[in-house]
Coordinates of C-alpha atoms in Angstrom, one line a residue:
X1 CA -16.4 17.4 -14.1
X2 CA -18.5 20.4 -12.7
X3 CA -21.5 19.9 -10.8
X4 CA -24.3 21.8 -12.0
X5 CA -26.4 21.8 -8.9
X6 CA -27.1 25.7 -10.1
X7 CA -26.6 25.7 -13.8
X8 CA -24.3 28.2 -15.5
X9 CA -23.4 30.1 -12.1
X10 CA -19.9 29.2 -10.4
X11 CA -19.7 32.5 -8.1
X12 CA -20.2 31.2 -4.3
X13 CA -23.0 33.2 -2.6
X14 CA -20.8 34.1 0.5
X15 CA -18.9 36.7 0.5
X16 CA -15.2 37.3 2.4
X17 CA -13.7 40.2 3.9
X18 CA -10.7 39.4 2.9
X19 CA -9.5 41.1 -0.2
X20 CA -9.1 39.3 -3.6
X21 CA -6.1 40.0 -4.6
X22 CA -4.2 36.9 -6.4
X23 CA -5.0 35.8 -9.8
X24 CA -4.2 32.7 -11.3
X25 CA -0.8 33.1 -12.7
X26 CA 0.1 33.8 -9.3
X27 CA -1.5 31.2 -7.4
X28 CA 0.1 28.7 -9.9
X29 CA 3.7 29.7 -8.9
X30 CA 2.5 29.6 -5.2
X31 CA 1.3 26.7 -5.5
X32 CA 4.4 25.6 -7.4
X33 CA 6.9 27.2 -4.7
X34 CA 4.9 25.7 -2.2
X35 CA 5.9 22.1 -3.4
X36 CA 9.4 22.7 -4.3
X37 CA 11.9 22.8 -1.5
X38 CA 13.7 20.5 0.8
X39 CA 11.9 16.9 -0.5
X40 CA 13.7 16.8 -3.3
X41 CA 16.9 18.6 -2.3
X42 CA 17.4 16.3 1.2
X43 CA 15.7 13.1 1.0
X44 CA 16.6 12.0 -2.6
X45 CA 19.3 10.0 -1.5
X46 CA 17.6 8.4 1.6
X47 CA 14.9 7.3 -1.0
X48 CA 18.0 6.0 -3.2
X49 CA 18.5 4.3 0.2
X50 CA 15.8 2.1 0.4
X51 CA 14.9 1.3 -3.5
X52 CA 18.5 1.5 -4.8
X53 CA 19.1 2.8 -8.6
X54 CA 15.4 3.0 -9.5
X55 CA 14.7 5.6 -7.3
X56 CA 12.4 7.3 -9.4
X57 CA 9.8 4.8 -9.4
X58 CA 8.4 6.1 -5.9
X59 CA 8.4 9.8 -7.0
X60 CA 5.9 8.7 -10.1
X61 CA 4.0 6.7 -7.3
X62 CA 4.2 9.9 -5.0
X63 CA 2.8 11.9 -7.5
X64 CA -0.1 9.3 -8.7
X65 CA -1.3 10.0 -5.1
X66 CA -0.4 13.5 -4.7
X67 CA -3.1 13.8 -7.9
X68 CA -5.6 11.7 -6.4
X69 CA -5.6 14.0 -3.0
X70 CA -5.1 17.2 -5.3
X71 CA -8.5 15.8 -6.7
X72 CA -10.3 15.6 -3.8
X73 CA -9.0 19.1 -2.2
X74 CA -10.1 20.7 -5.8
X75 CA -13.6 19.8 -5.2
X76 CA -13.9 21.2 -1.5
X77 CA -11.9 24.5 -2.0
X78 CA -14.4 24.9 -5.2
X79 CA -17.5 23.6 -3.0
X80 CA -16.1 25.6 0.1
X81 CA -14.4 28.4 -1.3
X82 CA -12.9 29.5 2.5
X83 CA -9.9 29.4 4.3
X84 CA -8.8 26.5 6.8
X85 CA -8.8 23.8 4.3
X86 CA -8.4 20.0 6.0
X87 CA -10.1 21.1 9.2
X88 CA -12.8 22.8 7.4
X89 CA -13.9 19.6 5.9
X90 CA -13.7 17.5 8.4
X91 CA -16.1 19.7 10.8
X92 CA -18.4 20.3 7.8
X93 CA -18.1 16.0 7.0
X94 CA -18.1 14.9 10.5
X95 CA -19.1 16.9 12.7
X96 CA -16.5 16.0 16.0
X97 CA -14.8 18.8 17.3
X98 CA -12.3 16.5 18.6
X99 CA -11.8 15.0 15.5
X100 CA -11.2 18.5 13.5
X101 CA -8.6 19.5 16.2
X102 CA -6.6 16.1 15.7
X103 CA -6.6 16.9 12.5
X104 CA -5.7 20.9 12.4
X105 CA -3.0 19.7 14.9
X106 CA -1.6 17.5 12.6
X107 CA -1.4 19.6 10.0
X108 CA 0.2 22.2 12.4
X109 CA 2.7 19.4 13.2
X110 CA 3.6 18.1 9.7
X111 CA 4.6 21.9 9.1
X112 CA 7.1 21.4 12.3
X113 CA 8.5 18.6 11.2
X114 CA 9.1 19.7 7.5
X115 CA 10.5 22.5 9.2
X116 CA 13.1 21.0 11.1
X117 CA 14.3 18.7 8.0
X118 CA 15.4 21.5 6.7
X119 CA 16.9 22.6 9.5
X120 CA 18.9 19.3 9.9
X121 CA 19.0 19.5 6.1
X122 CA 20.8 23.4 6.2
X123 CA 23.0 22.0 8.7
X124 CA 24.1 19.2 6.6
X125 CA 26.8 18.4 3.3
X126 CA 25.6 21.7 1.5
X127 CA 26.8 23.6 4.5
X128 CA 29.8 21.8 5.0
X129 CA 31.1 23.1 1.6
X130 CA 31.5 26.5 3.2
X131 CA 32.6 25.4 6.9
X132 CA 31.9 22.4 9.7
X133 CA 33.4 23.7 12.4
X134 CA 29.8 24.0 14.3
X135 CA 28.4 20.9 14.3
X136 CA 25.1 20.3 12.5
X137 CA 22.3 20.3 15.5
X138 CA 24.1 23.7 16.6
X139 CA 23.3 24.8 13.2
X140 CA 19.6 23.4 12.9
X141 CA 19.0 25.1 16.8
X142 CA 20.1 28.2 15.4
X143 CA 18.5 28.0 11.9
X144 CA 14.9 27.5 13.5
X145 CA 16.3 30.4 15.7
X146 CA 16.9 32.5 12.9
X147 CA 13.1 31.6 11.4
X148 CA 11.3 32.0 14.5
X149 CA 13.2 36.2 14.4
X150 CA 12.0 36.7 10.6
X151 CA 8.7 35.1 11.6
X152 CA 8.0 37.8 14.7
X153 CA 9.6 41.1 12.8
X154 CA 6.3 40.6 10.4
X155 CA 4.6 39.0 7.4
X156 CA 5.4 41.3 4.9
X157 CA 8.8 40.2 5.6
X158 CA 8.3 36.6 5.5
X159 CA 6.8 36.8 2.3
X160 CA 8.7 38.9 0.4
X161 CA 11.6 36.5 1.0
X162 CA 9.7 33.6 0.5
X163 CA 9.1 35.3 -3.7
X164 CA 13.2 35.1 -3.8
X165 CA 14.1 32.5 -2.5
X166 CA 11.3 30.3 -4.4
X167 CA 13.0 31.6 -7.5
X168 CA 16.8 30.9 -6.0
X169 CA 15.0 27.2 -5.4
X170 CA 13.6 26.7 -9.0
X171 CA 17.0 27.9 -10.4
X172 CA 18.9 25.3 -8.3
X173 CA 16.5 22.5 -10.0
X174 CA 16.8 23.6 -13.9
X175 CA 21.0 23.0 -13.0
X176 CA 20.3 19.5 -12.0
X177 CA 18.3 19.6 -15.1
X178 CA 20.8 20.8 -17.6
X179 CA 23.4 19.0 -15.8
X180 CA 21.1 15.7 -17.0
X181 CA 20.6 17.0 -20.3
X182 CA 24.6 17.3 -20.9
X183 CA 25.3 14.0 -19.7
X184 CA 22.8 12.3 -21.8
X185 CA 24.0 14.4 -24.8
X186 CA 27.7 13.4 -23.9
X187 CA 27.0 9.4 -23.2
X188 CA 27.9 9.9 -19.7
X189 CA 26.6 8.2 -16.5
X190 CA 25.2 4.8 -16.0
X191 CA 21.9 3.8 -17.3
X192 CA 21.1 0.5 -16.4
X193 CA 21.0 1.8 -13.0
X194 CA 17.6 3.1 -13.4
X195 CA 16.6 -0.7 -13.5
X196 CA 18.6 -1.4 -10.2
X197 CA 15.9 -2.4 -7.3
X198 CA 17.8 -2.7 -4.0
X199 CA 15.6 -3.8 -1.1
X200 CA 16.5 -4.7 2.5
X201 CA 16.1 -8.4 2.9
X202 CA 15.2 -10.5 -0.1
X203 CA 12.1 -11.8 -1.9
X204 CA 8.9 -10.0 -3.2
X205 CA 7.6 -9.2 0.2
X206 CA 10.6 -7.1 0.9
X207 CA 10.9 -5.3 -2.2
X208 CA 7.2 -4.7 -1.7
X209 CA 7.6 -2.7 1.8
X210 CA 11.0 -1.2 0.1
X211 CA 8.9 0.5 -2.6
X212 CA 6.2 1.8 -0.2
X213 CA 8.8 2.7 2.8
X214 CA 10.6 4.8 -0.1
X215 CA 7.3 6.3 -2.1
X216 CA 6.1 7.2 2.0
X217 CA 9.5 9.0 2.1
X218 CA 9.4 10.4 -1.0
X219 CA 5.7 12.0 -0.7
X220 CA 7.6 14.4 1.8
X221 CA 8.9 16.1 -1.5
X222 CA 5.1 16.4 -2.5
X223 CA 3.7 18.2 0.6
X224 CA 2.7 21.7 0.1
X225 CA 0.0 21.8 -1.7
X226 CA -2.4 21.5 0.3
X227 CA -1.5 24.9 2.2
X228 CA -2.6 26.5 -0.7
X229 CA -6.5 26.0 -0.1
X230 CA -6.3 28.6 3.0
X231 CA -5.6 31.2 0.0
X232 CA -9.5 30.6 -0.8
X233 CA -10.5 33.9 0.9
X234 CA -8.0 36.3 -1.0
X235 CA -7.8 34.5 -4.6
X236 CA -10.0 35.7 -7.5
X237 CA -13.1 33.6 -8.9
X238 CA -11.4 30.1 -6.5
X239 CA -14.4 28.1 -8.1
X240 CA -12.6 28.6 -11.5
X241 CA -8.9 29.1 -10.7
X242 CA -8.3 26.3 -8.4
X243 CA -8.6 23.4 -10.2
X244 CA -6.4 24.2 -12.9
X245 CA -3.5 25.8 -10.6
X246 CA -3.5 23.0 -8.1
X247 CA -3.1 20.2 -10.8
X248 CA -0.9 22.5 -13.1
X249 CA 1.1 22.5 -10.1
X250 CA 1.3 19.4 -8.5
X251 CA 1.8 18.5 -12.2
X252 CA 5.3 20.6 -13.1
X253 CA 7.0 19.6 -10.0
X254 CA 5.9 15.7 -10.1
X255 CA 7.3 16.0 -13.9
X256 CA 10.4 17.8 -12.3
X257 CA 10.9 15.7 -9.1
X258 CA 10.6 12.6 -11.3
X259 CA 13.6 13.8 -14.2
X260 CA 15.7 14.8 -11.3
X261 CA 15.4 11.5 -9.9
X262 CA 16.7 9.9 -13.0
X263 CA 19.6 12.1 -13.5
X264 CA 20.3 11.8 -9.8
X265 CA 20.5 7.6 -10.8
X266 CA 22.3 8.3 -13.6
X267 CA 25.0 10.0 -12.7
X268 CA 25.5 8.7 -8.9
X269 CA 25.4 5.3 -7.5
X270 CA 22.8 5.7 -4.9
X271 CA 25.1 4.0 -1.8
X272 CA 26.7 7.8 -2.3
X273 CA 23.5 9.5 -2.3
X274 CA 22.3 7.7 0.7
X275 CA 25.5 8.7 2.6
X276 CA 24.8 12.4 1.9
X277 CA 22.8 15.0 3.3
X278 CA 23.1 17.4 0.0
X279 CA 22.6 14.8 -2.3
X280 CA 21.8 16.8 -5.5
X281 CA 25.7 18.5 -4.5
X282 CA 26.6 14.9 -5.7
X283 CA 25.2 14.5 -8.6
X284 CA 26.5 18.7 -9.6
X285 CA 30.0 17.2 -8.1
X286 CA 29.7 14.4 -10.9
X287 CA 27.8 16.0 -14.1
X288 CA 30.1 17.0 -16.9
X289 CA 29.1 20.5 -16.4
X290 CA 31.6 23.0 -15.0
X291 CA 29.1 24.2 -12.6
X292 CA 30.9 25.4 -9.2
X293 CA 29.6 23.3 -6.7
X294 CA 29.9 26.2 -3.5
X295 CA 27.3 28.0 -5.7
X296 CA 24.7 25.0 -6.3
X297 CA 25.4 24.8 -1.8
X298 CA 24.1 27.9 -1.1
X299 CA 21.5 27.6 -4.0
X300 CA 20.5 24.3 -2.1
X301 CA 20.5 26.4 1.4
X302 CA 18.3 29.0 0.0
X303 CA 15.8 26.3 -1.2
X304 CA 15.7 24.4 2.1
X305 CA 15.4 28.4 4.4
X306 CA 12.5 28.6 1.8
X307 CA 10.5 25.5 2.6
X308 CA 11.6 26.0 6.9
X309 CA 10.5 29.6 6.4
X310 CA 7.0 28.5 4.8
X311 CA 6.2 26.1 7.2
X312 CA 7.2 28.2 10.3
X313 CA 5.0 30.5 9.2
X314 CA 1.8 28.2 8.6
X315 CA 2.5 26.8 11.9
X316 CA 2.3 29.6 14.3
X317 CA -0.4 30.7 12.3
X318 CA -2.7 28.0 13.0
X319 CA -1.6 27.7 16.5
X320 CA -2.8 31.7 16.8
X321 CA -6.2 30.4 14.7
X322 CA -7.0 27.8 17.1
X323 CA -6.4 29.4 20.1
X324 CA -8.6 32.4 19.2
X325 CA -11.6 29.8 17.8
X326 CA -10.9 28.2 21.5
X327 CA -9.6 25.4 20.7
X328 CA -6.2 26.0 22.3
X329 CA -5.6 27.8 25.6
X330 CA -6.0 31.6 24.7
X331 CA -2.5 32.9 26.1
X332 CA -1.6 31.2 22.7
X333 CA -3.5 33.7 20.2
X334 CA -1.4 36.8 22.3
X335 CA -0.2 38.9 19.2
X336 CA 3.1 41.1 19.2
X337 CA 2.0 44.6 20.2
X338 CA 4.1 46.3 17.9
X339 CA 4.1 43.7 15.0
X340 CA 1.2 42.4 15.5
X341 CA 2.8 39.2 15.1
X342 CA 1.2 35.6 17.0
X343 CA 4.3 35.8 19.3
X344 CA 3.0 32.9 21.4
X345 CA 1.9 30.9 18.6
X346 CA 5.8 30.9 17.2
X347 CA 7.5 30.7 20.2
X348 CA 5.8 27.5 21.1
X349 CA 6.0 26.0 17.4
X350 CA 9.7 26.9 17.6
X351 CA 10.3 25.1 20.6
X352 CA 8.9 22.4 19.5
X353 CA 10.7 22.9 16.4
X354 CA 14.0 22.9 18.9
X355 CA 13.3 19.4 20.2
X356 CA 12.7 18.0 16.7
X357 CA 16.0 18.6 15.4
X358 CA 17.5 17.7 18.6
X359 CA 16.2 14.2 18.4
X360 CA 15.7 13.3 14.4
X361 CA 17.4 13.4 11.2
X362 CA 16.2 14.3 8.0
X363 CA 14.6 10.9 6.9
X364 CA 13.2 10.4 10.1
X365 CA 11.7 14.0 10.5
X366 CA 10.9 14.2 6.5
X367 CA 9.3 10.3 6.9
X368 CA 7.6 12.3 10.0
X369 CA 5.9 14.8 8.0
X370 CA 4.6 12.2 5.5
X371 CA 3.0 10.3 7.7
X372 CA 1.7 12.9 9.5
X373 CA 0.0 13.9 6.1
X374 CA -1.1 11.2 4.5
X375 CA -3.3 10.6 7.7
X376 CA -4.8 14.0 7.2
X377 CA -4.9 13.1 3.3
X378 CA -7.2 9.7 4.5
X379 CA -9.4 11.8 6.1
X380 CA -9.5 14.6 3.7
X381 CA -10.5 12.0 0.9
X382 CA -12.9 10.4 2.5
X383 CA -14.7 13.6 3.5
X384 CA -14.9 14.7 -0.2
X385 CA -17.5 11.3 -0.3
X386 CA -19.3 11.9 2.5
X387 CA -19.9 15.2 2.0
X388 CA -21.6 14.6 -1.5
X389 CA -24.7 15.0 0.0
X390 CA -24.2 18.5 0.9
X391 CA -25.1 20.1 -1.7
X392 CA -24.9 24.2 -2.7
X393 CA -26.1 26.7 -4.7
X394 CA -23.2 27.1 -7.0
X395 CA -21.4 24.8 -9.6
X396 CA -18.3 23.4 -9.1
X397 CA -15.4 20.9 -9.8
X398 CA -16.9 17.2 -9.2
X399 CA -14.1 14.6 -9.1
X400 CA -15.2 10.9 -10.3
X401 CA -15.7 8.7 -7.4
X402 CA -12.8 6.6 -7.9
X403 CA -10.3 9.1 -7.2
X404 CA -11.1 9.6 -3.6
X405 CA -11.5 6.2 -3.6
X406 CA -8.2 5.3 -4.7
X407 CA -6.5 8.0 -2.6
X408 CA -8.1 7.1 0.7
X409 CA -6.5 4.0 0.3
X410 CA -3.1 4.5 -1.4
X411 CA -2.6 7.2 1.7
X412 CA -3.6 4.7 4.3
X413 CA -1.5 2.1 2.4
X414 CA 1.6 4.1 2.5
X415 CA 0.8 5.7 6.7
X416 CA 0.5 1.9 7.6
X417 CA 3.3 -0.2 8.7
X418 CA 3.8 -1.9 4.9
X419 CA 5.6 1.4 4.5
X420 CA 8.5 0.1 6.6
X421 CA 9.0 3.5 8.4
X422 CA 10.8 3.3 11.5
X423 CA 9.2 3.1 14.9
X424 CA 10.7 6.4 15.7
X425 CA 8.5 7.8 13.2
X426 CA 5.5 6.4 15.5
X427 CA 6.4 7.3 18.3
X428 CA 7.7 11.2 17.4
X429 CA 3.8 11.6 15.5
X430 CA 2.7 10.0 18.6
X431 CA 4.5 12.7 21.1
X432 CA 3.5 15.6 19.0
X433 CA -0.4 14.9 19.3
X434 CA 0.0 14.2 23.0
X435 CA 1.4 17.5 23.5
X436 CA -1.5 18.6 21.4
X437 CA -3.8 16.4 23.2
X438 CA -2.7 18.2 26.9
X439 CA -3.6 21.6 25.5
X440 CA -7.2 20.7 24.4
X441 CA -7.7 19.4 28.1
X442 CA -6.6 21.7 29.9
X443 CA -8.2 24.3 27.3
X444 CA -11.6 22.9 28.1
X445 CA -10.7 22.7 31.8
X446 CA -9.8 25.9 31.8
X447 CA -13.3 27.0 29.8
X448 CA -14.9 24.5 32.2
X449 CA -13.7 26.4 35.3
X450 CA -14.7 29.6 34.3
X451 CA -18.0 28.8 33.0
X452 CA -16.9 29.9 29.3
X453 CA -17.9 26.4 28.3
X454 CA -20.7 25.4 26.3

């Protein structure tokens, strides 16, 4: 639905200094390597965990929301054509400073959090095919090590291994794919486990909060679109090619994530995908293919350096935006002199980083970055409605009412404790903003003292 507040014209009057450089093939497959990544390769069989054979009933209720928030973050890229998505709308919806740096924060945090999963993930079962003789939170320390060097030697760097190793990713997927195909072709694997609902504790209640606790946990396989809104700036004609690659995109891998799932049922009971780390290396290990399963590992390590590498990335680069808007304490936006790199800003998400994956596991880190999101998603949703009274000169993607509607509460549903997350979860979130709390302080106490305040 467009709105045609200025009939026929869908070029936004401002203008960007950035230069306009992707088209929308491209953002499509950014979008779509955005997405893909450690979700679906390290937390499919902790979502087996808590829902039992029919674990693909939560990824078809993660992507029902993930289109529902797509929806809303469609309209405000097309209505705000600009980089620095979430926060963006909630300054322009609500109008609390505080609020929009709880909620950039967050976002900055979820990107930590992802990151270290697949740290913890790297450092896992699909290492372990090669060697274990360092144990895994050796490996995750040095992994975000690793990250945080690529990250400071440049961008042009970072990216141009984020274009191969999203392909290395998508290739690792079509095996688990063919691998399906083959077995359902040969008669292999089980199929009335697709029907199995496993629940801790018994009765409707507790299937209930098993469902939600694994959809929450499985939404961490959805996260990533959303990054792609701060690409406003540098994509051609946004007002036009946004809508289509966001829900072309959110659409391929929710059709992908969701046939995975099912040959991930079929072929393995999911008591042995809950026990693994690499559970897709499972499911490889027990397809009638002959495919070697040392390949598919460093396939699967490739995909999860992919989605750590991403999120490093969009992490110190918001902790370099928000110190240089003032926000954060300005020794944060210090750039390297000779890269030009926000060394500050990945130092400190790297340490942070460090103490993630010194403390959580996968599930409890990827649950982590859920939560953390579907927070932002409440507000984000929410936002789209009350900023329907701002109107602008130039038409634009409208989504109905309901769908904000519906997502505002489907992501509080699944942040709240229905979800059956563990308090760890609470408690990590809850850490990360005090830290982020601390630094506003004694950023305006700093501003305070010096008079820089206003």
């Amino acid at each position: 639905m467009t709105d045609t507040t200025t009939p026929g014209s869908t070029t936004p009057p401002e203008e960007t200094g950035l230069k306009r450089a992707i088209g929308p093939k491209l953002l499509i497959l950014f979008v779509i390597g955005d997405i893909l990544g450690t979700g679906i390769y390290a937390t499919t069989g902790k979502v087996a965990g808590k829902v039992g054979g029919a674990l693909w009933l939560p990824f078809v209720i993660g992507f029902v929301v993930a289109i529902l928030t797509a929806a809303s973050y469609v309209e405000l890229v097309g209505k705000y054509p600009r980089a620095a998505g979430a926060a963006l709308y909630t300054q322009k919806a609500f109008k609390v400073p505080f609020l929009t740096f709880i909620v950039a924060f967050m976002v900055m945090c979820s990107g930590l959090s992802s990151a270290s999963a697949a740290a913890r993930a790297f450092g896992g079962d699909y290492l372990a095919e090669f060697t274990d003789a360092v144990p895994p939170t050796v490996v995750a320390i040095l992994f975000v090590l690793a990250l945080a060097a690529l990250n400071l030697r440049g961008v042009s760097e970072s990216v141009k291994a984020n274009v191969v190793l999203t392909l290395v990713e998508v290739t690792g997927l079509l095996v688990i794919l063919a691998i399906g195909a083959y077995a359902i072709l040969s008669g292999d694997g089980e199929p009335g486990r697709l029907a199995e609902f496993e629940a801790s504790g018994s009765g409707g209640y507790a299937l209930l909060t098993g469902v939600l606790g694994a959809t929450a946990l499985g939404f961490f396989a959805f996260v990533g679109f959303e990054d792609s809104v701060n690409m406003a700036e540098e994509t051609r004609d946004p007002v036009r090619t946004f809508p289509r690659a966001i829900f072309i995109g959110v659409g391929v891998t929710g059709t992908v994530y969701v046939l995975v799932a099912l040959v991930s049922s079929l072929l393995v009971d999911h008591r042995t995908l809950e026990k693994s780390s690499g559970p897709l290396l499972e499911v490889v290990k027990a397809g009638g293919l002959d495919f070697p399963p040392k390949l598919f590992a460093l396939i699967a390590l490739f995909a999860v350096t992919n989605s750590a590498l991403i999120n490093i990335m969009m992490a110190s680069r918001l902790c370099y935006g928000m110190a240089n808007e003032r926000i954060l304490p300005r020794a944060m936006g210090r750039v390297l002199a000779k890269r030009r790199t926000p060394v500050t800003g990945i130092v400190f998400v790297s340490l942070l980083a460090i103490g993630l994956v010194s403390t959580g596991e996968i599930a409890g880190l990827g649950d982590t970055t859920a939560f953390l999101l579907l927070c932002v998603f409440a507000v984000v949703n929410i936002a789209v409605l009350v900023l329907r009274k701002d109107r602008v000169a130039h038409a634009h993607f409208r989504t109905p009412t309901v769908l904000p509607v519906l997502g505002a509460l489907s992501a509080l549903i699944l942040a709240s404790p229905l979800a059956d997350r563990p308090a760890e979860v609470y408690i990590r979130a809850g850490v990360l903003l005090a830290i982020g709390v601390a630094l506003w302080g004694l950023n305006k106490l700093v501003m305070k003292v010096r008079g820089e305040e206003h």
